[in-house]
Short mmCIF file of C-alpha atoms in Angstrom, two decimals:
data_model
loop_
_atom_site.label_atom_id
_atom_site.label_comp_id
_atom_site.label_asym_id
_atom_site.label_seq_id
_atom_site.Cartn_x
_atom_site.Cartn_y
_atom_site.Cartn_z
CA UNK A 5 35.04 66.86 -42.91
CA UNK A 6 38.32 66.09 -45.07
CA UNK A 7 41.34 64.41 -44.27
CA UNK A 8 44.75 64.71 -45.73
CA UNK A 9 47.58 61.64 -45.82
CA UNK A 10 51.44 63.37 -46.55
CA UNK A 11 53.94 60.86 -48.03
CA UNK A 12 57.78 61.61 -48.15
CA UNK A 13 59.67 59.27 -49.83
CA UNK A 14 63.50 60.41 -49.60
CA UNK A 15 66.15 61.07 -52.33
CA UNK A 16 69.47 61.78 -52.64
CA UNK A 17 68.92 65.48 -52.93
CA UNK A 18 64.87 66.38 -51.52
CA UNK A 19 62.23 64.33 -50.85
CA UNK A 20 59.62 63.43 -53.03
CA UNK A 21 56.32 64.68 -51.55
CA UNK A 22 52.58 63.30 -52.31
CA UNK A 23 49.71 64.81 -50.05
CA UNK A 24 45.96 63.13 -50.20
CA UNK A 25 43.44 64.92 -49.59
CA UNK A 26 39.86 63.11 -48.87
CA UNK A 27 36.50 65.63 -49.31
CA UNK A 28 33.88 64.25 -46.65
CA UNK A 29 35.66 61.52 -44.94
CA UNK A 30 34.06 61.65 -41.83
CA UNK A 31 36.48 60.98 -38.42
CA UNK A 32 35.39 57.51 -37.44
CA UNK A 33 35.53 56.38 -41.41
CA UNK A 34 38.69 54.93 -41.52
CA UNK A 35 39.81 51.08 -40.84
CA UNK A 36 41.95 52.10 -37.78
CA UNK A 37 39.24 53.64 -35.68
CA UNK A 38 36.28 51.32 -37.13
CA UNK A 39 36.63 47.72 -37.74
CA UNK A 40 33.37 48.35 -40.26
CA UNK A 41 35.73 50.03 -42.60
CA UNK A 42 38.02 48.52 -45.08
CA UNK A 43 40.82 51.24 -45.56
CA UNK A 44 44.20 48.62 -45.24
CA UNK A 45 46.33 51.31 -47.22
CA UNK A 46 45.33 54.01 -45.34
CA UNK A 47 45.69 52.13 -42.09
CA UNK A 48 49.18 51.04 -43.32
CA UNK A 49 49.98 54.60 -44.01
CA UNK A 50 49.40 55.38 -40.74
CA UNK A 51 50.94 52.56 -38.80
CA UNK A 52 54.52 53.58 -40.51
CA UNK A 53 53.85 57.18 -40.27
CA UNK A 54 53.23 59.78 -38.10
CA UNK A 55 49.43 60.73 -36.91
CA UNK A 56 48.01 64.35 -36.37
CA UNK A 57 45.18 63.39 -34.18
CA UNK A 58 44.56 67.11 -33.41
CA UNK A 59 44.56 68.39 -36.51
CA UNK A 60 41.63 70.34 -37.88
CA UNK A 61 40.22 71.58 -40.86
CA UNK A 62 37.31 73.53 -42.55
CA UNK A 63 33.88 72.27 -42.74
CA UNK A 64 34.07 72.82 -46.48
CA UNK A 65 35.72 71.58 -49.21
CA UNK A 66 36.97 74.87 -51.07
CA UNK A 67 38.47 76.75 -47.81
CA UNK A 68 39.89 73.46 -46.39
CA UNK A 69 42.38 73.16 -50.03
CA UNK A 70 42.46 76.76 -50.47
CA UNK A 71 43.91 76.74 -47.11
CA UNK A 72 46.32 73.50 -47.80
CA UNK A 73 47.43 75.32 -50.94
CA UNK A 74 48.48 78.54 -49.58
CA UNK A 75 49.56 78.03 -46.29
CA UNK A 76 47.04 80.55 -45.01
CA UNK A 77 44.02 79.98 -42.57
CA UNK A 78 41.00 80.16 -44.10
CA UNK A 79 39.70 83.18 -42.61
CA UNK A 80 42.09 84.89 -44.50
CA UNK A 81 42.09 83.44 -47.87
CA UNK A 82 38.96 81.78 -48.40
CA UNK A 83 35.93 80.87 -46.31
CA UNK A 84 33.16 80.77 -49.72
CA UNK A 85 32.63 77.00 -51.17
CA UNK A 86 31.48 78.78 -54.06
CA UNK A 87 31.41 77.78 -57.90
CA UNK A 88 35.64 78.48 -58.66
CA UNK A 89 34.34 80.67 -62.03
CA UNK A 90 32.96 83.31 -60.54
CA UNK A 91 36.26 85.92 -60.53
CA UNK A 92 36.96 85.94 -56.87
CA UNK A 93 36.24 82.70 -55.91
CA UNK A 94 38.93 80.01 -54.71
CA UNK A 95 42.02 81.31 -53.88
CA UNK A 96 43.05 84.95 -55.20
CA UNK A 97 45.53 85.44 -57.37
CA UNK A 98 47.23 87.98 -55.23
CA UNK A 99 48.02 85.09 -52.53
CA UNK A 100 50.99 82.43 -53.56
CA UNK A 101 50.97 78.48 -53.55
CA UNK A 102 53.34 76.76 -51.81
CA UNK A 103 53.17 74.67 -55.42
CA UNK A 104 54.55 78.04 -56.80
CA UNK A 105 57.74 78.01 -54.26
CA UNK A 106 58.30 74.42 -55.39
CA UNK A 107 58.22 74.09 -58.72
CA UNK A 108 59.22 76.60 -62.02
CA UNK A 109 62.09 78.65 -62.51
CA UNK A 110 61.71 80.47 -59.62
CA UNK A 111 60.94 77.29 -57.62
CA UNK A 112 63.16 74.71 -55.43
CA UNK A 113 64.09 72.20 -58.41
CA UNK A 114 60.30 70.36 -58.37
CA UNK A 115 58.08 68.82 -60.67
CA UNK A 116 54.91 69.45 -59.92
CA UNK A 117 51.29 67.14 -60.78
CA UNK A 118 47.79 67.90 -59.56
CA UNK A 119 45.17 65.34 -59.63
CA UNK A 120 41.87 65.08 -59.02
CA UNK A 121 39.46 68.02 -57.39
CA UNK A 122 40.32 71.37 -57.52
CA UNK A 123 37.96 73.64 -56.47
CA UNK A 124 40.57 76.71 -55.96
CA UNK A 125 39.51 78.93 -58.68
CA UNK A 126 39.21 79.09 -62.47
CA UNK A 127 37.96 82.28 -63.26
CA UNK A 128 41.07 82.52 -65.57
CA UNK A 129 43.76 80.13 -67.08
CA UNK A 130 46.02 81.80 -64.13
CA UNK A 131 43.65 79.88 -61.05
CA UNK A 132 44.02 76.98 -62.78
CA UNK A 133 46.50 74.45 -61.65
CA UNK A 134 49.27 75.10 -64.14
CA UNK A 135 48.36 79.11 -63.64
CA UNK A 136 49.48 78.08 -59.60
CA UNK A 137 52.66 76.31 -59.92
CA UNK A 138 51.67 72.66 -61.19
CA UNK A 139 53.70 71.60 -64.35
CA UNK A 140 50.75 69.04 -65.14
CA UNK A 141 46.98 68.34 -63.79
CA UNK A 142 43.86 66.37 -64.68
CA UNK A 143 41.12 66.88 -62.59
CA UNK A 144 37.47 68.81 -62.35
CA UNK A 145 38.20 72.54 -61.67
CA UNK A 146 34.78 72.83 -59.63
CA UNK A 147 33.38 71.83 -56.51
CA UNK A 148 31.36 68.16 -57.27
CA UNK A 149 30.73 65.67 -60.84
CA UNK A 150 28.59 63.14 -61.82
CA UNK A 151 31.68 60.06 -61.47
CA UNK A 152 30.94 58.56 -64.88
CA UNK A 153 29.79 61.25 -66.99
CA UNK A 154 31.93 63.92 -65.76
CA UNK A 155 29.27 66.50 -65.77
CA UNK A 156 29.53 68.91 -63.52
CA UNK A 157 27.47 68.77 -60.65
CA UNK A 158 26.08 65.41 -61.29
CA UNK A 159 23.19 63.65 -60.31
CA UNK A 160 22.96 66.14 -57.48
CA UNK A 161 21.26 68.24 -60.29
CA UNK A 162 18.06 66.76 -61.79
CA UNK A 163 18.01 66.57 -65.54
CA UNK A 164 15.31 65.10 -67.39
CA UNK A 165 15.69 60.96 -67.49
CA UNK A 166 18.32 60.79 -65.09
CA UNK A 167 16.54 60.17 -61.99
CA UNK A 168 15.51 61.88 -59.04
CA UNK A 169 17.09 64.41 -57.57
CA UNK A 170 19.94 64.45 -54.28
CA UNK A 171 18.09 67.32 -53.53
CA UNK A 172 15.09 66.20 -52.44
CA UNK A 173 13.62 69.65 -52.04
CA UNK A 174 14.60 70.61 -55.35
CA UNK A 175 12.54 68.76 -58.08
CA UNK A 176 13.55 71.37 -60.46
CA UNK A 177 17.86 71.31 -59.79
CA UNK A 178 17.93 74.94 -59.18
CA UNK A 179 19.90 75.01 -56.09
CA UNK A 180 23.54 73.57 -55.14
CA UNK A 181 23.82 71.97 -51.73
CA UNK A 182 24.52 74.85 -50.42
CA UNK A 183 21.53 76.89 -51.60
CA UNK A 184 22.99 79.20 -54.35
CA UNK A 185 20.62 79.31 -57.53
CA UNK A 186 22.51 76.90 -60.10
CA UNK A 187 22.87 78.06 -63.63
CA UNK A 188 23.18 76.63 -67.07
CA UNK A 189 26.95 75.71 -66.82
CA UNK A 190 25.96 73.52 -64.12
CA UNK A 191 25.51 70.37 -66.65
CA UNK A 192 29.09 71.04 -68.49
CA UNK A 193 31.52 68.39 -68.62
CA UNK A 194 34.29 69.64 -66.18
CA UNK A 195 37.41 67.29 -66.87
CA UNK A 196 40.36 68.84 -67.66
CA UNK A 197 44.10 67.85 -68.82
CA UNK A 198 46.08 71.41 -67.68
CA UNK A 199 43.57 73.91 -69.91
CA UNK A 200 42.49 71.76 -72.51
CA UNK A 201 39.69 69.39 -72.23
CA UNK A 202 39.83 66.20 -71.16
CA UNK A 203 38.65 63.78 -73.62
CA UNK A 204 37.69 59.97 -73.88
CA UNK A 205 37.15 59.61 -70.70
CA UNK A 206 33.29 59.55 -70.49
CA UNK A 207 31.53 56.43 -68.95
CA UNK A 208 35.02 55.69 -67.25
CA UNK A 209 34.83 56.05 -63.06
CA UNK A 210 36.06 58.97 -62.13
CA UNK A 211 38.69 56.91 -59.25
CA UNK A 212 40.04 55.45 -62.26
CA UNK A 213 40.67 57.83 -64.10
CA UNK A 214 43.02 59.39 -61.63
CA UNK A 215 44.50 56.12 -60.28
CA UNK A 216 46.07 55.87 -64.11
CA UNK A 217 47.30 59.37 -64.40
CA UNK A 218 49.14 59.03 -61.06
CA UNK A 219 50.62 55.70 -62.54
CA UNK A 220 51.20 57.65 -65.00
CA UNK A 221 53.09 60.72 -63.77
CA UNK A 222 54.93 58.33 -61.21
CA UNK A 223 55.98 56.01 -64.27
CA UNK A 224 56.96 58.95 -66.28
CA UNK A 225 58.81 61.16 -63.52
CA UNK A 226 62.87 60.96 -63.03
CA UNK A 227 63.00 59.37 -59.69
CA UNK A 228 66.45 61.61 -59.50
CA UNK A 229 63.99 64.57 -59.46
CA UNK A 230 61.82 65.72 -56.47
CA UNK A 231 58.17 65.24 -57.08
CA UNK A 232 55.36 67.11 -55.43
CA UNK A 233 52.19 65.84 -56.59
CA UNK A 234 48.95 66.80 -54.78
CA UNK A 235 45.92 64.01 -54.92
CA UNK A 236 42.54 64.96 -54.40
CA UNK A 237 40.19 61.87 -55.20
CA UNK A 238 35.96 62.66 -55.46
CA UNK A 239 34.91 59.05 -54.42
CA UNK A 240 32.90 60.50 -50.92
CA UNK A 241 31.50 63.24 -52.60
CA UNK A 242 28.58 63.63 -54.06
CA UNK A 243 26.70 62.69 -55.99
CA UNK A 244 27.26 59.27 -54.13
CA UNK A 245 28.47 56.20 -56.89
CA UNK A 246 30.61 53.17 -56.45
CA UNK A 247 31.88 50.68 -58.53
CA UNK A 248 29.37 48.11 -57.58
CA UNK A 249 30.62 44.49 -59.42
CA UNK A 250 33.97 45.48 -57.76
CA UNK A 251 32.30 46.19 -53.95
CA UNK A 252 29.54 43.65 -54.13
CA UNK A 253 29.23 42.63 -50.53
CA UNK A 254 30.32 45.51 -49.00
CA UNK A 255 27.44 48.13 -50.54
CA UNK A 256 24.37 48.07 -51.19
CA UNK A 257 22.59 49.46 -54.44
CA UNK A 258 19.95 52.00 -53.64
CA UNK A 259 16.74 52.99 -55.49
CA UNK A 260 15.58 56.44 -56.44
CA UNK A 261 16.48 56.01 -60.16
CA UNK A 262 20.38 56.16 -59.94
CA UNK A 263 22.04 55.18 -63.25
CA UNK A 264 22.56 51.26 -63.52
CA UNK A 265 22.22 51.29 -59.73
CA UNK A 266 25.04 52.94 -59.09
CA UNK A 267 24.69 55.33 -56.58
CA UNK A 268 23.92 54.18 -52.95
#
């Protein structure tokens, strides 16, 4: 399951607009329907907002944003979670992004910023973020990472001295979660700033290295402007890592090998 959290935060001409969205945050994982979780700006959100509590979405995470991002029901533009290189995976090229009505020349006066997980397609430079309407991005153009290392597909992939596998049925790492035979690509570093590599970033969490470029951006950006800047953080995804010495008391390391005990 995903969720999505929309902010509007008015201006004197259009409102600046920031949508979340959450891969596998299950329904009852949130502060205001669990006491057992710790969500307070999420909850906050909510209790000065508005709440779609019959909204639905995909059961997986590419058709879910594909669908977000155009405007379009799955069904209809995307129902594969496939890896985004392959040439018609993601969204294709002959639908638009809403991201393309907003921003550009063309556009309604916007600046637009992706961040995070994109997982829409990037068989060429125009899938890609800034090929769809973003003026900036830094994120992982596939569908899961290893949250320190960047690689993609993470610890869900065994390679030698890194532990055992997510898999459990797959000593060898030559399936993806959702069966498809993996390839070699599967242990490149995908972290990306627009089309160029991302670098100095490896050994940092993955949370934080979005939470700075959205300081960032938001630091950066004429407040006089509109701003549409889609968020898509990896922190329930797998492969499954926390920032422990930050959480201690509220997880638990697990065993199985994980790097520095990291994944629980």
């Amino acid at each position: 399951m995903m969720s999505g959290l929309l902010l509007a935060v008015p201006t004197a001409s259009q409102p600046h607009l920031i949508f979340m969205l959450s891969d596998d945050h299950g329904f009852n994982d949130i502060g205001f329907r669990n006491s057992n979780m710790s969500t307070p700006h999420m909850d906050e959100s909510i209790a000065n907002g508005v709440l779609l509590n019959r909204h639905y979405v995909f059961k997986f995470c590419s058709p879910s944003r594909s669908s977000a991002m155009s405007g379009r029901l799955p069904i209809h533009v995307n129902q594969e979670n496939s890896a985004t290189e392959q040439p018609r995976a993601g969204v294709e090229l002959n639908f638009t992004m809403f991201p393309e009505k907003l921003c550009g020349s063309r556009g309604l006066g916007y600046k637009c910023a992706q961040v995070g997980k994109w997982h829409c397609g990037q068989a060429s430079p125009a899938h890609v973020p800034t090929g769809r309407g973003f003026d900036s991005s830094l994120g992982f153009f596939n569908f899961g990472e290893d949250h320190y290392t960047h690689m993609r597909g993470g610890e869900a992939i065994q390679r030698p001295g890194m532990g055992s596998s997510v898999l459990g049925s797959d000593p060898m790492g030559t399936l993806d979660p959702m069966g498809a035979p993996q390839k070699a690509c599967a242990s490149a570093i995908d972290l990306w700033r627009s089309t160029e590599p991302a670098t100095g970033n490896d050994g940092v969490y993955g949370g934080s290295v979005y939470s700075a470029e959205i300081q960032r951006v938001l630091g950066s950006h004429d407040p006089t402007s509109p701003l549409f800047m889609f968020i898509a953080f990896q922190n329930n995804h797998a492969p499954l890592q926390v920032r422990v010495r930050e959480h201690r008391g509220m997880v638990t390391s697990a065993g199985g090998g994980g790097r520095r005990g990291e994944r629980w």
